[in-house]
Amino acid sequence: MCCFRQCSIYWKKNHEFYPAGAVMNPDGSVAFSATYDGSEHPSSREVIDFLVKEHKNLADQNKIKVSAIAYDARVPIAGKKTDCIIMNLEHQSGYSVTVGMPYSFSFFQKSQIPGVIRHAGES
């Protein structure tokens, strides 16, 4: 969850953040994942695609146990689009889960997070 914690710091400060990734190595240590293609403002989709590709490559080589990618998105909840911080988690066993934290900002810019949503992936 360190990836989520780091993203939430940027989110609370700036009300946005670029997608970010983290991996757990076989020894249990955690490392952040990043990308830089020379562009000052790459699209979020490009960053996510790179992180997915890089994490898959590391997993195929048995260099990581867990992959995490966090990003900001608008998702349909109760029939309307809602801002949500999403985290995709995958374990080497094949288990995956997507966790989302819907949010909004009040008139005075305080963040409001009503709860967590979860969707289990395919194993």
XYZ file of C-alpha atoms in Angstrom:
123
model
C 0.000 0.000 0.000
C 3.021 2.303 -0.003
C 2.247 3.095 -3.651
C -1.247 4.207 -2.691
C 0.064 6.222 0.265
C 2.539 8.098 -1.963
C -0.129 8.826 -4.594
C -2.556 10.039 -1.934
C 0.026 12.582 -0.738
C 0.257 14.074 -4.256
C -3.496 13.821 -4.678
C -4.248 15.701 -1.444
C -1.709 18.402 -2.299
C -2.459 18.868 -6.016
C -5.853 17.158 -6.521
C -4.188 14.996 -9.159
C -1.218 12.685 -9.726
C 0.423 10.763 -12.508
C -0.026 6.988 -12.472
C 2.558 5.313 -10.270
C 3.749 1.802 -9.714
C 5.504 -0.293 -7.108
C 6.695 -3.879 -6.934
C 7.553 -6.296 -4.171
C 10.769 -8.157 -4.832
C 11.208 -11.843 -3.917
C 13.028 -10.826 -0.692
C 10.008 -8.741 0.405
C 11.566 -5.342 -0.276
C 9.466 -2.759 -2.096
C 10.609 -0.584 -5.000
C 8.799 2.140 -6.879
C 8.374 1.975 -10.659
C 8.616 4.997 -12.887
C 8.960 5.896 -16.524
C 10.450 8.754 -18.475
C 10.233 9.021 -22.248
C 11.688 12.510 -22.548
C 8.264 14.132 -22.517
C 7.494 16.515 -19.679
C 3.793 15.584 -19.686
C 3.178 12.067 -21.038
C -0.418 10.893 -21.133
C -1.614 8.835 -18.183
C -2.459 6.013 -20.582
C 1.156 5.911 -21.831
C 2.469 5.768 -18.262
C 0.033 2.979 -17.305
C 0.863 0.988 -20.449
C 4.591 1.257 -19.720
C 4.156 0.180 -16.076
C 2.000 -2.808 -17.062
C 4.561 -3.898 -19.674
C 7.509 -3.444 -17.302
C 5.806 -5.261 -14.408
C 4.805 -8.138 -16.704
C 8.384 -8.410 -17.935
C 9.713 -8.528 -14.358
C 7.068 -11.096 -13.351
C 7.886 -13.310 -16.354
C 11.505 -13.351 -15.136
C 10.393 -14.152 -11.538
C 11.986 -10.907 -10.347
C 8.895 -9.689 -8.485
C 6.188 -11.187 -6.249
C 3.628 -8.376 -6.359
C 2.807 -5.578 -8.788
C 0.854 -2.426 -7.911
C -0.246 0.369 -10.245
C -2.232 3.355 -8.965
C -4.011 5.963 -11.059
C -6.812 8.515 -10.970
C -9.946 7.706 -12.983
C -13.649 8.416 -13.383
C -15.701 5.259 -12.891
C -19.437 4.569 -12.984
C -20.844 4.141 -9.472
C -24.598 4.009 -8.900
C -25.218 5.171 -12.459
C -23.000 8.269 -12.457
C -19.329 8.948 -13.190
C -17.347 9.378 -9.980
C -13.733 10.410 -9.384
C -11.808 7.482 -7.952
C -8.254 6.550 -7.038
C -7.733 3.073 -8.502
C -5.076 0.541 -7.557
C -4.503 -2.649 -9.538
C -2.681 -5.328 -7.545
C -1.367 -8.623 -8.909
C 0.401 -11.442 -7.072
C 2.684 -14.057 -8.605
C 0.176 -16.754 -7.592
C -2.218 -15.359 -10.197
C -4.488 -13.526 -7.755
C -5.401 -9.998 -8.777
C -7.675 -7.339 -7.356
C -8.648 -3.796 -8.262
C -9.398 -1.483 -5.360
C -10.963 1.941 -5.764
C -11.459 4.837 -3.403
C -14.144 7.238 -4.644
C -13.541 10.860 -3.670
C -14.788 14.393 -4.030
C -13.646 17.817 -2.941
C -15.847 20.091 -0.881
C -16.273 23.813 -1.372
C -13.340 24.394 0.993
C -11.153 21.872 -0.884
C -11.136 19.226 1.829
C -11.078 15.748 0.390
C -13.974 13.433 1.083
C -13.528 9.689 0.646
C -16.754 7.802 1.429
C -15.468 4.221 1.198
C -13.591 1.575 -0.728
C -14.797 -0.542 -3.642
C -13.176 -3.840 -4.608
C -13.276 -6.045 -7.671
C -11.466 -9.388 -7.676
C -9.610 -10.200 -10.855
C -9.246 -13.518 -12.592
C -6.908 -16.019 -10.957
